[in-house]
PDB file of C-alpha atoms in Angstrom:
ATOM      1  CA  MET A 530      -2.445 -28.633  43.613  1.00 55.00           C
ATOM      2  CA  LYS A 531       0.467 -29.042  41.680  1.00 66.00           C
ATOM      3  CA  LYS A 532       1.847 -25.903  41.563  1.00 71.00           C
ATOM      4  CA  ILE A 533       1.965 -24.134  37.659  1.00 72.00           C
ATOM      5  CA  THR A 534       4.805 -21.273  36.814  1.00 73.00           C
ATOM      6  CA  PHE A 535       4.716 -19.884  33.352  1.00 72.00           C
ATOM      7  CA  GLU A 536       8.036 -21.262  32.118  1.00 73.00           C
ATOM      8  CA  SER A 537       6.234 -24.599  33.063  1.00 76.00           C
ATOM      9  CA  LEU A 538       3.445 -23.398  30.071  1.00 82.00           C
ATOM     10  CA  PRO A 539       4.144 -25.873  26.898  1.00 85.00           C
ATOM     11  CA  ASN A 540       4.867 -24.413  23.986  1.00 85.00           C
ATOM     12  CA  GLU A 541       1.760 -23.961  22.361  1.00 88.00           C
ATOM     13  CA  LEU A 542      -0.295 -22.059  24.624  1.00 88.00           C
ATOM     14  CA  LEU A 543       3.388 -19.573  25.318  1.00 83.00           C
ATOM     15  CA  LEU A 544       2.710 -18.773  21.196  1.00 84.00           C
ATOM     16  CA  MET A 545      -1.767 -18.761  21.405  1.00 87.00           C
ATOM     17  CA  ILE A 546      -0.536 -16.247  25.288  1.00 83.00           C
ATOM     18  CA  PHE A 547       2.479 -14.034  22.465  1.00 84.00           C
ATOM     19  CA  SER A 548      -0.153 -13.054  20.042  1.00 83.00           C
ATOM     20  CA  TYR A 549      -2.711 -11.384  21.732  1.00 83.00           C
ATOM     21  CA  LEU A 550       0.538  -8.588  22.295  1.00 83.00           C
ATOM     22  CA  SER A 551       1.710  -5.807  20.253  1.00 83.00           C
ATOM     23  CA  PHE A 552       5.723  -6.342  19.182  1.00 85.00           C
ATOM     24  CA  ILE A 553       6.146  -3.497  22.474  1.00 85.00           C
ATOM     25  CA  ASP A 554       4.624  -5.463  24.796  1.00 84.00           C
ATOM     26  CA  LEU A 555       7.288  -8.337  24.000  1.00 82.00           C
ATOM     27  CA  CYS A 556       9.673  -6.398  24.499  1.00 80.00           C
ATOM     28  CA  GLN A 557       9.133  -4.645  27.901  1.00 77.00           C
ATOM     29  CA  LEU A 558       7.397  -8.329  28.865  1.00 77.00           C
ATOM     30  CA  PHE A 559      10.059 -11.333  28.128  1.00 73.00           C
ATOM     31  CA  LEU A 560      13.449  -9.532  26.912  1.00 69.00           C
ATOM     32  CA  ASP A 561      14.543  -9.018  30.648  1.00 72.00           C
ATOM     33  CA  LEU A 562      14.206 -12.114  31.524  1.00 73.00           C
ATOM     34  CA  LYS A 563      17.091 -14.644  31.110  1.00 77.00           C
ATOM     35  CA  ASN A 564      15.546 -18.378  29.656  1.00 78.00           C
ATOM     36  CA  ALA A 565      16.980 -19.156  27.000  1.00 80.00           C
ATOM     37  CA  ARG A 566      13.062 -21.457  25.992  1.00 84.00           C
ATOM     38  CA  LEU A 567      11.460 -18.668  26.093  1.00 82.00           C
ATOM     39  CA  GLU A 568      13.837 -16.638  23.437  1.00 80.00           C
ATOM     40  CA  ARG A 569      13.615 -19.627  21.229  1.00 84.00           C
ATOM     41  CA  LEU A 570       9.931 -19.283  21.159  1.00 84.00           C
ATOM     42  CA  LEU A 571       9.776 -14.920  20.856  1.00 82.00           C
ATOM     43  CA  THR A 572      12.402 -15.790  17.753  1.00 81.00           C
ATOM     44  CA  SER A 573      10.160 -18.335  16.477  1.00 83.00           C
ATOM     45  CA  LYS A 574       7.435 -16.149  14.631  1.00 85.00           C
ATOM     46  CA  TYR A 575       7.231 -12.880  12.919  1.00 88.00           C
ATOM     47  CA  TYR A 576       6.296  -9.658  13.845  1.00 90.00           C
ATOM     48  CA  SER A 577       2.980  -6.607  12.971  1.00 91.00           C
ATOM     49  CA  LEU A 578       4.204  -3.174  14.722  1.00 92.00           C
ATOM     50  CA  ASP A 579       0.792  -1.409  14.763  1.00 92.00           C
ATOM     51  CA  LEU A 580       2.117   2.124  15.545  1.00 90.00           C
ATOM     52  CA  SER A 581      -2.029   2.516  16.080  1.00 85.00           C
ATOM     53  CA  SER A 582      -1.609   1.525  19.188  1.00 83.00           C
ATOM     54  CA  ILE A 583       1.479   1.668  20.768  1.00 86.00           C
ATOM     55  CA  TYR A 584       1.880   5.194  22.850  1.00 87.00           C
ATOM     56  CA  PHE A 585       5.163   7.963  21.747  1.00 90.00           C
ATOM     57  CA  ASN A 586       6.257   6.837  25.095  1.00 90.00           C
ATOM     58  CA  GLN A 587       6.505   2.998  24.944  1.00 87.00           C
ATOM     59  CA  LEU A 588       8.110   3.750  20.911  1.00 89.00           C
ATOM     60  CA  ARG A 589      10.340   6.121  22.075  1.00 89.00           C
ATOM     61  CA  GLN A 590      11.990   4.082  25.009  1.00 87.00           C
ATOM     62  CA  PHE A 591      12.210   1.113  23.004  1.00 86.00           C
ATOM     63  CA  LEU A 592      13.760   2.911  19.930  1.00 87.00           C
ATOM     64  CA  SER A 593      16.676   4.084  22.432  1.00 84.00           C
ATOM     65  CA  SER A 594      16.793   0.665  23.835  1.00 78.00           C
ATOM     66  CA  SER A 595      19.513  -1.116  21.653  1.00 71.00           C
ATOM     67  CA  ASN A 596      20.662  -5.057  22.891  1.00 73.00           C
ATOM     68  CA  ASP A 597      21.206  -7.935  21.221  1.00 76.00           C
ATOM     69  CA  LYS A 598      17.555  -9.310  22.327  1.00 74.00           C
ATOM     70  CA  ILE A 599      15.939  -5.799  20.552  1.00 79.00           C
ATOM     71  CA  ASN A 600      17.575  -6.720  17.082  1.00 82.00           C
ATOM     72  CA  ARG A 601      17.309  -9.912  16.676  1.00 82.00           C
ATOM     73  CA  LEU A 602      13.195  -9.750  17.350  1.00 84.00           C
ATOM     74  CA  THR A 603      13.557  -5.870  15.342  1.00 88.00           C
ATOM     75  CA  THR A 604      14.977  -8.318  12.552  1.00 89.00           C
ATOM     76  CA  LEU A 605      11.832 -10.610  12.411  1.00 90.00           C
ATOM     77  CA  ILE A 606       9.087  -7.630  12.070  1.00 92.00           C
ATOM     78  CA  ASP A 607       7.125  -8.451   8.666  1.00 93.00           C
ATOM     79  CA  THR A 608       3.894  -6.357   8.587  1.00 95.00           C
ATOM     80  CA  VAL A 609       4.033  -2.547   9.727  1.00 95.00           C
ATOM     81  CA  VAL A 610       1.137  -0.454  10.160  1.00 95.00           C
ATOM     82  CA  ILE A 611       2.022   3.192   9.945  1.00 92.00           C
ATOM     83  CA  CYS A 612      -0.894   6.183  11.079  1.00 88.00           C
ATOM     84  CA  ASP A 613      -1.058  10.349  11.588  1.00 84.00           C
ATOM     85  CA  SER A 614      -0.357  10.255  14.177  1.00 86.00           C
ATOM     86  CA  SER A 615       2.869  11.451  17.395  1.00 88.00           C
ATOM     87  CA  ALA A 616       4.455   7.793  17.675  1.00 89.00           C
ATOM     88  CA  GLY A 617       3.429   7.610  13.398  1.00 88.00           C
ATOM     89  CA  TRP A 618       6.315  10.633  12.862  1.00 86.00           C
ATOM     90  CA  MET A 619       7.868   9.270  14.954  1.00 90.00           C
ATOM     91  CA  LEU A 620       9.107   5.673  13.610  1.00 90.00           C
ATOM     92  CA  LEU A 621       9.152   6.772  10.269  1.00 87.00           C
ATOM     93  CA  LYS A 622      11.654   9.993  11.221  1.00 86.00           C
ATOM     94  CA  HIS A 623      14.066   6.909  13.158  1.00 88.00           C
ATOM     95  CA  TRP A 624      13.976   5.148  10.036  1.00 88.00           C
ATOM     96  CA  ILE A 625      14.890   7.066   7.001  1.00 84.00           C
ATOM     97  CA  GLU A 626      17.750   8.168   9.629  1.00 84.00           C
ATOM     98  CA  THR A 627      18.575   4.268   9.425  1.00 84.00           C
ATOM     99  CA  PHE A 628      18.837   4.407   5.288  1.00 79.00           C
ATOM    100  CA  ILE A 629      21.437   7.138   5.681  1.00 66.00           C
ATOM    101  CA  ASP A 630      23.290   5.825   8.236  1.00 57.00           C
ATOM    102  CA  THR A 631      23.575   2.327   6.006  1.00 58.00           C
ATOM    103  CA  GLU A 632      24.218   4.383   2.652  1.00 62.00           C
ATOM    104  CA  LEU A 633      20.236   3.975   1.273  1.00 65.00           C
ATOM    105  CA  SER A 634      20.323   0.020   2.353  1.00 73.00           C
ATOM    106  CA  ASN A 635      16.765  -1.791   4.749  1.00 79.00           C
ATOM    107  CA  THR A 636      18.865  -3.220   7.664  1.00 81.00           C
ATOM    108  CA  TRP A 637      16.582  -2.023  11.349  1.00 86.00           C
ATOM    109  CA  LEU A 638      13.641  -4.045   9.485  1.00 88.00           C
ATOM    110  CA  PRO A 639      15.696  -6.298   7.031  1.00 88.00           C
ATOM    111  CA  SER A 640      12.033  -8.801   7.424  1.00 90.00           C
ATOM    112  CA  ILE A 641       9.640  -6.741   6.110  1.00 92.00           C
ATOM    113  CA  LYS A 642       7.130  -7.349   3.666  1.00 94.00           C
ATOM    114  CA  LYS A 643       3.880  -5.363   4.010  1.00 96.00           C
ATOM    115  CA  LEU A 644       3.272  -2.059   5.017  1.00 95.00           C
ATOM    116  CA  LEU A 645       0.164  -0.281   5.943  1.00 95.00           C
ATOM    117  CA  ILE A 646       0.376   3.122   5.976  1.00 92.00           C
ATOM    118  CA  LEU A 647      -3.098   4.392   7.031  1.00 91.00           C
ATOM    119  CA  ASN A 648      -3.679   8.793   6.802  1.00 86.00           C
ATOM    120  CA  ALA A 649      -1.523   8.466   3.392  1.00 86.00           C
ATOM    121  CA  ASP A 650      -3.352  12.431   2.806  1.00 82.00           C
ATOM    122  CA  TYR A 651      -0.830  13.873   5.383  1.00 77.00           C
ATOM    123  CA  PHE A 652       2.832  11.583   3.948  1.00 70.00           C
ATOM    124  CA  GLN A 653       4.955  14.535   2.361  1.00 64.00           C
ATOM    125  CA  HIS A 654       6.670  14.118  -1.351  1.00 61.00           C
ATOM    126  CA  TYR A 655       9.483  14.186   0.784  1.00 60.00           C
ATOM    127  CA  PHE A 656       9.061  10.833   2.822  1.00 71.00           C
ATOM    128  CA  ILE A 657       8.589   8.881  -0.885  1.00 75.00           C
ATOM    129  CA  LYS A 658      11.716  10.400  -1.679  1.00 74.00           C
ATOM    130  CA  SER A 659      13.850   8.909   1.170  1.00 77.00           C
ATOM    131  CA  PHE A 660      11.378   6.935   2.431  1.00 82.00           C
ATOM    132  CA  PHE A 661      10.630   4.072  -0.388  1.00 84.00           C
ATOM    133  CA  PRO A 662      13.158   3.541  -2.512  1.00 81.00           C
ATOM    134  CA  PRO A 663      15.319   1.724  -0.017  1.00 81.00           C
ATOM    135  CA  LEU A 664      12.597  -0.977   0.785  1.00 82.00           C
ATOM    136  CA  ILE A 665      12.301  -2.426  -3.096  1.00 80.00           C
ATOM    137  CA  SER A 666      15.636  -2.531  -2.990  1.00 74.00           C
ATOM    138  CA  VAL A 667      16.948  -5.705  -4.651  1.00 61.00           C
ATOM    139  CA  SER A 668      17.779  -7.045  -0.641  1.00 65.00           C
ATOM    140  CA  ASN A 669      15.121  -6.673   0.396  1.00 68.00           C
ATOM    141  CA  THR A 670      11.595  -7.674   0.745  1.00 85.00           C
ATOM    142  CA  LEU A 671       8.834  -5.409   0.515  1.00 91.00           C
ATOM    143  CA  GLN A 672       5.773  -7.160  -1.378  1.00 94.00           C
ATOM    144  CA  TYR A 673       2.946  -5.086  -0.791  1.00 97.00           C
ATOM    145  CA  LEU A 674       2.717  -1.431   0.201  1.00 96.00           C
ATOM    146  CA  HIS A 675      -1.168  -0.160   0.840  1.00 97.00           C
ATOM    147  CA  LEU A 676      -1.364   3.093   1.440  1.00 94.00           C
ATOM    148  CA  VAL A 677      -5.331   4.678   2.895  1.00 93.00           C
ATOM    149  CA  PHE A 678      -6.776   8.220   1.623  1.00 90.00           C
ATOM    150  CA  GLU A 679      -9.705   9.968   3.145  1.00 85.00           C
ATOM    151  CA  THR A 680     -10.988  11.167  -0.383  1.00 81.00           C
ATOM    152  CA  PRO A 681      -9.324  10.911  -3.891  1.00 81.00           C
ATOM    153  CA  THR A 682      -8.351  14.998  -4.283  1.00 76.00           C
ATOM    154  CA  PHE A 683      -4.762  16.264  -4.125  1.00 76.00           C
ATOM    155  CA  TYR A 684      -3.023  14.025  -1.527  1.00 84.00           C
ATOM    156  CA  TYR A 685      -3.945  10.737  -4.078  1.00 87.00           C
ATOM    157  CA  PRO A 686      -2.499  11.931  -6.976  1.00 87.00           C
ATOM    158  CA  SER A 687       0.413  14.463  -5.632  1.00 86.00           C
ATOM    159  CA  VAL A 688       1.424  10.700  -3.694  1.00 89.00           C
ATOM    160  CA  LEU A 689       1.027   9.124  -6.683  1.00 91.00           C
ATOM    161  CA  SER A 690       2.866  10.948  -9.424  1.00 90.00           C
ATOM    162  CA  GLU A 691       5.912  10.657  -6.298  1.00 88.00           C
ATOM    163  CA  LEU A 692       5.340   7.299  -6.985  1.00 92.00           C
ATOM    164  CA  ILE A 693       5.525   7.298 -10.712  1.00 93.00           C
ATOM    165  CA  ARG A 694       8.499   8.925 -10.688  1.00 90.00           C
ATOM    166  CA  HIS A 695      10.612   6.742  -7.929  1.00 89.00           C
ATOM    167  CA  HIS A 696       9.229   3.435 -10.278  1.00 91.00           C
ATOM    168  CA  ILE A 697       7.874   2.491  -6.314  1.00 92.00           C
ATOM    169  CA  SER A 698       6.648  -0.694  -7.387  1.00 95.00           C
ATOM    170  CA  VAL A 699       5.763  -3.750  -5.230  1.00 95.00           C
ATOM    171  CA  HIS A 700       3.811  -7.424  -5.939  1.00 96.00           C
ATOM    172  CA  THR A 701       0.635  -5.712  -5.046  1.00 98.00           C
ATOM    173  CA  MET A 702      -0.014  -2.411  -4.608  1.00 98.00           C
ATOM    174  CA  ILE A 703      -3.007  -0.709  -3.028  1.00 98.00           C
ATOM    175  CA  LEU A 704      -4.130   2.939  -3.137  1.00 96.00           C
ATOM    176  CA  GLU A 705      -7.834   3.212  -1.132  1.00 94.00           C
ATOM    177  CA  VAL A 706      -9.422   5.929  -1.050  1.00 91.00           C
ATOM    178  CA  GLU A 707     -12.784   6.110   2.057  1.00 88.00           C
ATOM    179  CA  ASN A 708     -14.963   8.707   0.591  1.00 82.00           C
ATOM    180  CA  GLY A 709     -14.973   8.422  -2.900  1.00 74.00           C
ATOM    181  CA  HIS A 710     -16.242  10.856  -4.685  1.00 65.00           C
ATOM    182  CA  GLU A 711     -17.008  13.392  -2.051  1.00 58.00           C
ATOM    183  CA  PHE A 712     -14.627  16.381  -3.757  1.00 53.00           C
ATOM    184  CA  TYR A 713     -15.383  19.627  -4.890  1.00 51.00           C
ATOM    185  CA  PRO A 714     -14.614  19.999  -9.386  1.00 52.00           C
ATOM    186  CA  ASN A 715     -11.522  22.687  -8.499  1.00 50.00           C
ATOM    187  CA  GLU A 716     -10.043  20.267  -5.995  1.00 49.00           C
ATOM    188  CA  LEU A 717      -8.769  18.151  -8.643  1.00 51.00           C
ATOM    189  CA  LYS A 718      -5.192  17.937  -9.923  1.00 61.00           C
ATOM    190  CA  LYS A 719      -2.236  15.796 -11.872  1.00 72.00           C
ATOM    191  CA  ASP A 720      -4.551  12.736 -13.800  1.00 82.00           C
ATOM    192  CA  LEU A 721      -2.199   9.980 -15.872  1.00 87.00           C
ATOM    193  CA  HIS A 722      -2.455  11.858 -19.097  1.00 86.00           C
ATOM    194  CA  ASN A 723      -0.058  14.144 -16.818  1.00 85.00           C
ATOM    195  CA  MET A 724       2.784  12.554 -14.497  1.00 88.00           C
ATOM    196  CA  GLU A 725       5.605  10.864 -16.244  1.00 91.00           C
ATOM    197  CA  SER A 726       4.987   7.663 -17.749  1.00 92.00           C
ATOM    198  CA  LEU A 727       3.441   4.920 -15.222  1.00 95.00           C
ATOM    199  CA  TYR A 728       6.491   1.540 -15.368  1.00 96.00           C
ATOM    200  CA  TRP A 729       5.432  -0.197 -12.209  1.00 96.00           C
ATOM    201  CA  PRO A 730       7.416  -4.137 -13.438  1.00 95.00           C
ATOM    202  CA  ASN A 731       6.908  -5.926 -10.136  1.00 94.00           C
ATOM    203  CA  THR A 732       3.211  -5.357  -9.892  1.00 97.00           C
ATOM    204  CA  VAL A 733       1.490  -8.026 -10.241  1.00 98.00           C
ATOM    205  CA  GLN A 734      -2.334  -6.798  -8.237  1.00 98.00           C
ATOM    206  CA  LEU A 735      -3.453  -3.066  -8.171  1.00 98.00           C
ATOM    207  CA  THR A 736      -6.099  -1.479  -6.947  1.00 98.00           C
ATOM    208  CA  LEU A 737      -6.515   2.682  -7.928  1.00 96.00           C
ATOM    209  CA  SER A 738      -8.445   4.982  -8.425  1.00 93.00           C
ATOM    210  CA  ILE A 739      -8.393   7.574 -11.645  1.00 91.00           C
ATOM    211  CA  GLN A 740      -9.862  10.645 -12.277  1.00 86.00           C
ATOM    212  CA  TYR A 741     -10.979   9.282 -16.635  1.00 86.00           C
ATOM    213  CA  PRO A 742     -12.380   6.462 -18.029  1.00 88.00           C
ATOM    214  CA  SER A 743      -9.020   7.370 -20.577  1.00 89.00           C
ATOM    215  CA  GLU A 744      -6.573   6.922 -17.793  1.00 92.00           C
ATOM    216  CA  LEU A 745      -7.747   3.136 -18.348  1.00 93.00           C
ATOM    217  CA  VAL A 746      -5.159   3.297 -21.805  1.00 91.00           C
ATOM    218  CA  LEU A 747      -2.550   3.978 -19.485  1.00 92.00           C
ATOM    219  CA  LEU A 748      -2.082   2.335 -17.144  1.00 95.00           C
ATOM    220  CA  LEU A 749      -2.993  -0.606 -19.966  1.00 94.00           C
ATOM    221  CA  LYS A 750      -0.449   0.276 -22.036  1.00 92.00           C
ATOM    222  CA  ARG A 751       2.182  -2.522 -23.304  1.00 92.00           C
ATOM    223  CA  ASP A 752       4.938  -1.895 -20.623  1.00 93.00           C
ATOM    224  CA  ALA A 753       3.715   0.765 -17.703  1.00 96.00           C
ATOM    225  CA  LEU A 754       3.011  -2.675 -16.029  1.00 97.00           C
ATOM    226  CA  PRO A 755       4.743  -6.178 -17.186  1.00 96.00           C
ATOM    227  CA  ALA A 756       3.101  -8.407 -14.676  1.00 97.00           C
ATOM    228  CA  ILE A 757       0.130  -7.179 -13.701  1.00 98.00           C
ATOM    229  CA  GLU A 758      -1.963  -9.925 -13.431  1.00 98.00           C
ATOM    230  CA  HIS A 759      -5.059  -8.592 -11.403  1.00 98.00           C
ATOM    231  CA  LEU A 760      -5.849  -5.043 -11.843  1.00 98.00           C
ATOM    232  CA  ASN A 761      -9.423  -2.726  -9.598  1.00 98.00           C
ATOM    233  CA  ILE A 762      -9.843   0.409 -10.462  1.00 96.00           C
ATOM    234  CA  THR A 763     -11.925   2.831  -9.808  1.00 94.00           C
ATOM    235  CA  ASN A 764     -13.653   5.944 -11.347  1.00 91.00           C
ATOM    236  CA  GLU A 765     -13.928   9.779  -9.834  1.00 84.00           C
ATOM    237  CA  GLN A 766     -15.541  11.273 -12.266  1.00 72.00           C
ATOM    238  CA  ILE A 767     -17.178  14.866 -11.409  1.00 56.00           C
ATOM    239  CA  HIS A 768     -20.727  14.468 -13.756  1.00 55.00           C
ATOM    240  CA  THR A 769     -21.184  10.382 -12.148  1.00 50.00           C
ATOM    241  CA  VAL A 770     -21.790  12.406  -9.341  1.00 50.00           C
ATOM    242  CA  PHE A 771     -23.051  15.663  -9.528  1.00 49.00           C
ATOM    243  CA  PRO A 772     -25.914  17.205 -10.565  1.00 48.00           C
ATOM    244  CA  LEU A 773     -26.037  18.181 -13.876  1.00 44.00           C
ATOM    245  CA  ARG A 774     -26.612  21.755 -12.814  1.00 44.00           C
ATOM    246  CA  ARG A 775     -23.786  21.759 -10.673  1.00 46.00           C
ATOM    247  CA  TYR A 776     -21.738  19.506 -13.337  1.00 44.00           C
ATOM    248  CA  ILE A 777     -18.432  21.769 -14.580  1.00 47.00           C
ATOM    249  CA  PRO A 778     -16.817  19.754 -17.308  1.00 47.00           C
ATOM    250  CA  VAL A 779     -14.449  17.537 -17.961  1.00 50.00           C
ATOM    251  CA  PRO A 780     -11.505  18.235 -20.439  1.00 52.00           C
ATOM    252  CA  ASN A 781     -12.746  15.833 -23.583  1.00 50.00           C
ATOM    253  CA  ILE A 782     -10.469  12.777 -22.833  1.00 54.00           C
ATOM    254  CA  HIS A 783     -12.459  10.033 -24.004  1.00 65.00           C
ATOM    255  CA  LEU A 784     -11.987   6.299 -23.950  1.00 78.00           C
ATOM    256  CA  CYS A 785     -11.044   5.147 -27.913  1.00 79.00           C
ATOM    257  CA  ASP A 786     -10.912   1.644 -29.609  1.00 82.00           C
ATOM    258  CA  TYR A 787      -8.201   2.391 -31.853  1.00 80.00           C
ATOM    259  CA  ASN A 788      -6.120   3.547 -28.460  1.00 79.00           C
ATOM    260  CA  LEU A 789      -7.039   0.583 -26.726  1.00 86.00           C
ATOM    261  CA  ARG A 790      -6.509  -2.372 -29.730  1.00 86.00           C
ATOM    262  CA  GLU A 791      -2.743  -0.689 -30.842  1.00 86.00           C
ATOM    263  CA  ILE A 792      -1.655   0.603 -26.839  1.00 88.00           C
ATOM    264  CA  ALA A 793      -3.006  -1.460 -24.261  1.00 90.00           C
ATOM    265  CA  ASP A 794      -2.725  -5.339 -23.330  1.00 92.00           C
ATOM    266  CA  GLY A 795      -4.873  -6.794 -21.298  1.00 93.00           C
ATOM    267  CA  THR A 796      -3.594 -10.395 -21.880  1.00 94.00           C
ATOM    268  CA  ARG A 797      -1.844 -11.096 -18.522  1.00 96.00           C
ATOM    269  CA  LEU A 798      -5.164 -10.116 -16.643  1.00 97.00           C
ATOM    270  CA  ARG A 799      -6.732 -12.768 -14.468  1.00 98.00           C
ATOM    271  CA  SER A 800      -9.771 -10.347 -12.945  1.00 98.00           C
ATOM    272  CA  LEU A 801     -10.979  -7.661 -13.404  1.00 98.00           C
ATOM    273  CA  LEU A 802     -13.174  -4.950 -11.455  1.00 98.00           C
ATOM    274  CA  LEU A 803     -14.336  -1.617 -12.678  1.00 96.00           C
ATOM    275  CA  ARG A 804     -16.226   1.030 -10.965  1.00 94.00           C
ATOM    276  CA  TYR A 805     -17.745   3.779 -11.713  1.00 91.00           C
ATOM    277  CA  LEU A 806     -17.960   3.096 -15.602  1.00 91.00           C
ATOM    278  CA  SER A 807     -20.873   4.228 -17.868  1.00 89.00           C
ATOM    279  CA  LEU A 808     -21.880   1.500 -19.783  1.00 92.00           C
ATOM    280  CA  SER A 809     -20.852   2.611 -23.624  1.00 91.00           C
ATOM    281  CA  ASP A 810     -17.143   3.211 -22.534  1.00 91.00           C
ATOM    282  CA  ILE A 811     -17.229  -0.569 -20.825  1.00 94.00           C
ATOM    283  CA  ILE A 812     -18.868  -2.085 -23.806  1.00 93.00           C
ATOM    284  CA  LEU A 813     -15.808  -0.297 -25.950  1.00 92.00           C
ATOM    285  CA  LEU A 814     -12.392  -1.428 -22.960  1.00 93.00           C
ATOM    286  CA  ILE A 815     -14.713  -5.681 -23.459  1.00 92.00           C
ATOM    287  CA  GLY A 816     -14.757  -4.913 -27.296  1.00 91.00           C
ATOM    288  CA  SER A 817     -11.520  -3.733 -28.222  1.00 92.00           C
ATOM    289  CA  LEU A 818      -9.034  -5.009 -25.976  1.00 91.00           C
ATOM    290  CA  THR A 819      -8.095  -9.541 -25.767  1.00 92.00           C
ATOM    291  CA  MET A 820      -8.170 -10.235 -22.547  1.00 95.00           C
ATOM    292  CA  PRO A 821      -7.512 -14.190 -22.934  1.00 96.00           C
ATOM    293  CA  LEU A 822      -6.088 -15.469 -19.577  1.00 97.00           C
ATOM    294  CA  LEU A 823      -9.198 -13.503 -17.502  1.00 97.00           C
ATOM    295  CA  GLU A 824     -11.141 -15.775 -14.753  1.00 97.00           C
ATOM    296  CA  LYS A 825     -13.611 -12.549 -13.225  1.00 97.00           C
ATOM    297  CA  LEU A 826     -14.725 -10.142 -14.678  1.00 97.00           C
ATOM    298  CA  ILE A 827     -16.084  -7.527 -11.673  1.00 97.00           C
ATOM    299  CA  LEU A 828     -18.489  -4.442 -12.529  1.00 96.00           C
ATOM    300  CA  ILE A 829     -20.049  -2.126  -9.915  1.00 94.00           C
ATOM    301  CA  ASP A 830     -22.433   0.508  -9.823  1.00 91.00           C
ATOM    302  CA  LEU A 831     -22.604   1.436 -13.733  1.00 90.00           C
ATOM    303  CA  TYR A 832     -23.894   4.379 -15.408  1.00 86.00           C
ATOM    304  CA  ASP A 833     -25.751   5.345 -18.767  1.00 83.00           C
ATOM    305  CA  ASP A 834     -24.194   8.833 -20.186  1.00 71.00           C
TER     306      ASP A 834
END
């Protein structure tokens, strides 16, 4: 029987094997091999760095290992998944330190296109100010930012406010809430009415939770989202969930047809998804907003007030 070695396997099969291994595993298994063909294959594709499947000691060893092969592979990471773990915080700290060393230029992961942060409730303001601006500079490639929050309370509006203040704007921005409406009225904090004026010039697709329907006017305000084409909005207003006997009145803020006609601009929208809005607000919005390019309108869990 003919003996088959790992190096003799066809390229297609090797690439398939690589796809089942994490980025850290690939570095540990193959980078010490002196095989030009394997090196070419390893550098022929982009990689994901998923911290949810990496142990603290694995990451520490990887970050402390600096050689030309590892550095070359690191530049091919285009997707990063960060979670609330010791490994996640270690990576963030290391990444931010590289910004400081390179005058706020993202030279460590220059090919990053997608960033997913799980448990973003614990993503402190310091990291927003220090971490995001270098990622959206002219020389960098980040196109997809996905933050996942447990609830829409406190941390969600706090992080949103910081993103707005620092003009963190990329092609696709998803601020996802896993457990919407699971809060008490006194837990609600800032809304868009109490934040700096929104200006995200590069955002084409946006998923966001709001506290009041009237915030739609601020999202659709001219020049707030000048490139927006796909908008996915969930209203977290408390009276859509709490029984009347538990309902605590919210500020008297409502959608206004005059503001929609004079301030809002829906001329670039191609898709619009609205969740947990009243029928009267939907009728007002559709009747007042001009959306000539709209191809898809999705309305979920409407209620009659």
